[in-house]
């Protein structure tokens, strides 16, 4: 079976998103494989998070088309789980850890469906998978940054989706949390799920991810890490902002 | 506490309690969404709404005036949103422009109209007439089971009870989407929740509560109850469900204590006439908030931003 | 001469002239002080401040009566208003900084409970022997009818003092409003400037009480500033334009109000300012609605046309209906979606622009310039011809 025969977990065609009169993402087309982990990388302000949010319909798009497992977004919402940036919510909100994870079950329980013991057990299992099962009753504001990130990941796990979209999951978290998160994500991949993450740390791209999408307003390069994550494409993405010495440290082969 | 209490104080207290709860329930979500002052804006634009209704019907009748007030509230919310988006103006300033402009228009219309024959003025819109909502035909607790007396309960009581029930039921039904979209709007969108519609529904519910309440109790109570009880409850618990419940209790308590203090306080202090119940209820809710802000177990900020304090 | 014109020319009597001048000065100072609040995103703090004056007015009246006075001296009432408004402001700041409440909730809480307290005190005053004619209700909506000469003088002086204070503080104010970080770095105390600013807002509020009333004084602080924002991008510009709009609204509003009965001063001033606001919202050249609609339409067409040309250049099929329509309208494709001669040339030009940008973003060191790439801006708008030529050499 050739690559072209597999329905991508997520595909975007000609996606343009603009805040005011300045496009943040322009005419980007990309496809993300199932059973793989893809990093979206690029400099600050390159439109990485914007692309993710536009693909999910969180921010409106100016043009372009999004398909999830070959279906329009509106029909495939149940198959998507989303982990927003930690800073996007007010952590002083009056709720506890288990409640946040239970929010991931909203599509299952709906407006008035009862939250049963089974639901709570699922939530606790998800917390156990990210290693903070002991924190279920904590007020969310009492958690550290890394723990908050794990709560968001547990909520996404509770969604039992096929496509996981994460916005900078490793930003500002401690080393132990980073390890815990990457273990969970690799577990998801092993289950055949697709994982797409906006990522910042170039030095871990090779170790964590299978595929990479280099973005700077436009799509610069995409494909398996070994083919697309090259010194040339990095230079093209980051331009003068990335010193040659930094690229050398990554130890990339030159294509 | 006998016949006189039932006749003079029971219905105003009940109406005050129902109005307070109806406003406090949506107030919780408004406070959490940083939209607390929407309640302030809505209760200011009630005045132009009722003046327009009066100009159109030429009479003081409850239904047209409620419709006028509701219409004005919706117009105000629409204008605020339009100015915020079209002019890229921050929400607080957009609100300030809209409610002051509409209020000024209301005052001007009122001045240009002959309302000497009817009871319609700015002070009434602000302070309501809680004290006058007495139950004439009651002559003791026995009237509570007397159909003839019950039939002559002030109509405001029924209106307020229905409004309070509607607001409570809506809050319960839409609890989950409200909580979700208030906490994490982006995530709510990915679930396919109509986030904008939920926000509009919340504001519309608040407007319903404000419009139904102002007629009986005036705008001051409305603004105070939107904010003070939820804000006080916020400092007493870290769970949303408990917060909303506590806010309803605080609202009801403020209404009862405030009414009693306004009606009987001056007499106990050796004075003569009673003072404004609406003002007293608002002031009492402020006192409760002050106490919660000083001693509440959960008064400090948690999470991001907590370090900055 | 018509009554309005008469009033505008200060011919409608001594009091009316004083009121008009006072209103103009007050509007000027309110516009300037309000623009500071607006730029600091604290516009509605003024609402709390204004409502918090009521208990102070009532208490001042009671104290003056208790001391044997008549209780209606405007200066005394204004002093009481200033004290309680300052306490209200402190309460807002305390709640917002010491507790978890956000500032908007703190504003609403202080506003409603202090206003409630004020209403309670008003009803107490009504039961006092002297209180029945106190007319303190006039402070809710303002009233210039039957104003004493000494009151008009006080308003004029208050307005002049506020304008003077704005003039003295204009530099630190614009600096702090525009860039508090920079202001702090250059040795300016942001905290002290904020406090001074609040003092001016306070002065404007208590001066405006008699004129426009405590419910509407907020409008004078907010509307001119928001209106000015439509005409300029500079903090200093906002301040002076807002001051001008406030001054004109105050003067014209007071004059119209003086020209006929049943035209209350406060609402008329506010509505004049609102008229200026509405006109600016619709018609301002850069930020107005009409301009924005035209610009957004043009922008969307540019994006779609460019995306269509890019696809054309790569020989990819175009599905987007708007892109197709635009290409067709410009004569760049035929009805069967095949590019015309002009279309091929345009597509080639866009493709070359993209190639040049790709090189520029790789080799050029200035992130500020390469950061202007957004898929739409032609490279020749950002780089000089010789730089573009250098990119071309790099390409070949």
PDB file of C-alpha atoms in Angstrom, chain A residues 14 16 18 20-23 26-27 62-63 92 139 216-218 220 232 235-236 239-241, chain C residues 100 295-296 299-300 303-304 306-307 310 314 354 361-362 364-365 370-376:
ATOM      1  CA  UNK A  14      -5.087  26.262   0.879  1.00  0.00           C
ATOM      2  CA  UNK A  16      -5.302  31.159   5.003  1.00  0.00           C
ATOM      3  CA  UNK A  18      -5.656  36.462   9.009  1.00  0.00           C
ATOM      4  CA  UNK A  20      -6.891  41.983  10.689  1.00  0.00           C
ATOM      5  CA  UNK A  21      -5.110  42.655   7.440  1.00  0.00           C
ATOM      6  CA  UNK A  22      -2.038  40.544   8.038  1.00  0.00           C
ATOM      7  CA  UNK A  23      -2.233  36.870   7.196  1.00  0.00           C
ATOM      8  CA  UNK A  26      -1.053  31.874   4.087  1.00  0.00           C
ATOM      9  CA  UNK A  27      -2.141  29.242   1.614  1.00  0.00           C
ATOM     10  CA  UNK A  62     -10.296  33.282   5.482  1.00  0.00           C
ATOM     11  CA  UNK A  63     -10.092  30.504   2.946  1.00  0.00           C
ATOM     12  CA  UNK A  92      -8.248  30.503  39.228  1.00  0.00           C
ATOM     13  CA  UNK A 139      -8.378  22.902  43.002  1.00  0.00           C
ATOM     14  CA  UNK A 216       6.584  30.260   8.565  1.00  0.00           C
ATOM     15  CA  UNK A 217       3.370  31.829   7.349  1.00  0.00           C
ATOM     16  CA  UNK A 218       3.816  29.591   4.320  1.00  0.00           C
ATOM     17  CA  UNK A 220       8.322  25.590   4.044  1.00  0.00           C
ATOM     18  CA  UNK A 232      18.461  23.830   4.524  1.00  0.00           C
ATOM     19  CA  UNK A 235      17.510  27.927   7.412  1.00  0.00           C
ATOM     20  CA  UNK A 236      14.608  28.564   5.070  1.00  0.00           C
ATOM     21  CA  UNK A 239      16.193  32.627   8.156  1.00  0.00           C
ATOM     22  CA  UNK A 240      18.631  34.952   9.827  1.00  0.00           C
ATOM     23  CA  UNK A 241      17.099  34.287  13.203  1.00  0.00           C
TER      24      UNK A 241
ATOM     25  CA  UNK C 100      -9.118  37.114  43.541  1.00  0.00           C
ATOM     26  CA  UNK C 295     -10.594  47.425   3.219  1.00  0.00           C
ATOM     27  CA  UNK C 296     -11.692  43.972   4.360  1.00  0.00           C
ATOM     28  CA  UNK C 299      -8.140  42.334   1.354  1.00  0.00           C
ATOM     29  CA  UNK C 300     -10.197  39.188   0.931  1.00  0.00           C
ATOM     30  CA  UNK C 303      -5.880  36.930  -0.771  1.00  0.00           C
ATOM     31  CA  UNK C 304      -8.088  34.895  -3.057  1.00  0.00           C
ATOM     32  CA  UNK C 306      -3.079  35.666  -5.000  1.00  0.00           C
ATOM     33  CA  UNK C 307      -3.922  32.116  -3.952  1.00  0.00           C
ATOM     34  CA  UNK C 310      -0.137  30.704  -7.004  1.00  0.00           C
ATOM     35  CA  UNK C 314       2.034  25.573 -10.087  1.00  0.00           C
ATOM     36  CA  UNK C 354       7.535  33.949  -3.854  1.00  0.00           C
ATOM     37  CA  UNK C 361      13.993  34.925   4.184  1.00  0.00           C
ATOM     38  CA  UNK C 362      16.878  32.523   4.041  1.00  0.00           C
ATOM     39  CA  UNK C 364      18.666  38.250   4.862  1.00  0.00           C
ATOM     40  CA  UNK C 365      19.658  38.847   8.458  1.00  0.00           C
ATOM     41  CA  UNK C 370      11.757  39.360   6.489  1.00  0.00           C
ATOM     42  CA  UNK C 371       9.115  39.213   9.213  1.00  0.00           C
ATOM     43  CA  UNK C 372       6.928  41.387   7.002  1.00  0.00           C
ATOM     44  CA  UNK C 373       6.402  38.435   4.725  1.00  0.00           C
ATOM     45  CA  UNK C 374       2.755  37.465   4.855  1.00  0.00           C
ATOM     46  CA  UNK C 375       2.247  35.828   1.497  1.00  0.00           C
ATOM     47  CA  UNK C 376       0.696  38.996   0.103  1.00  0.00           C
TER      48      UNK C 376
END
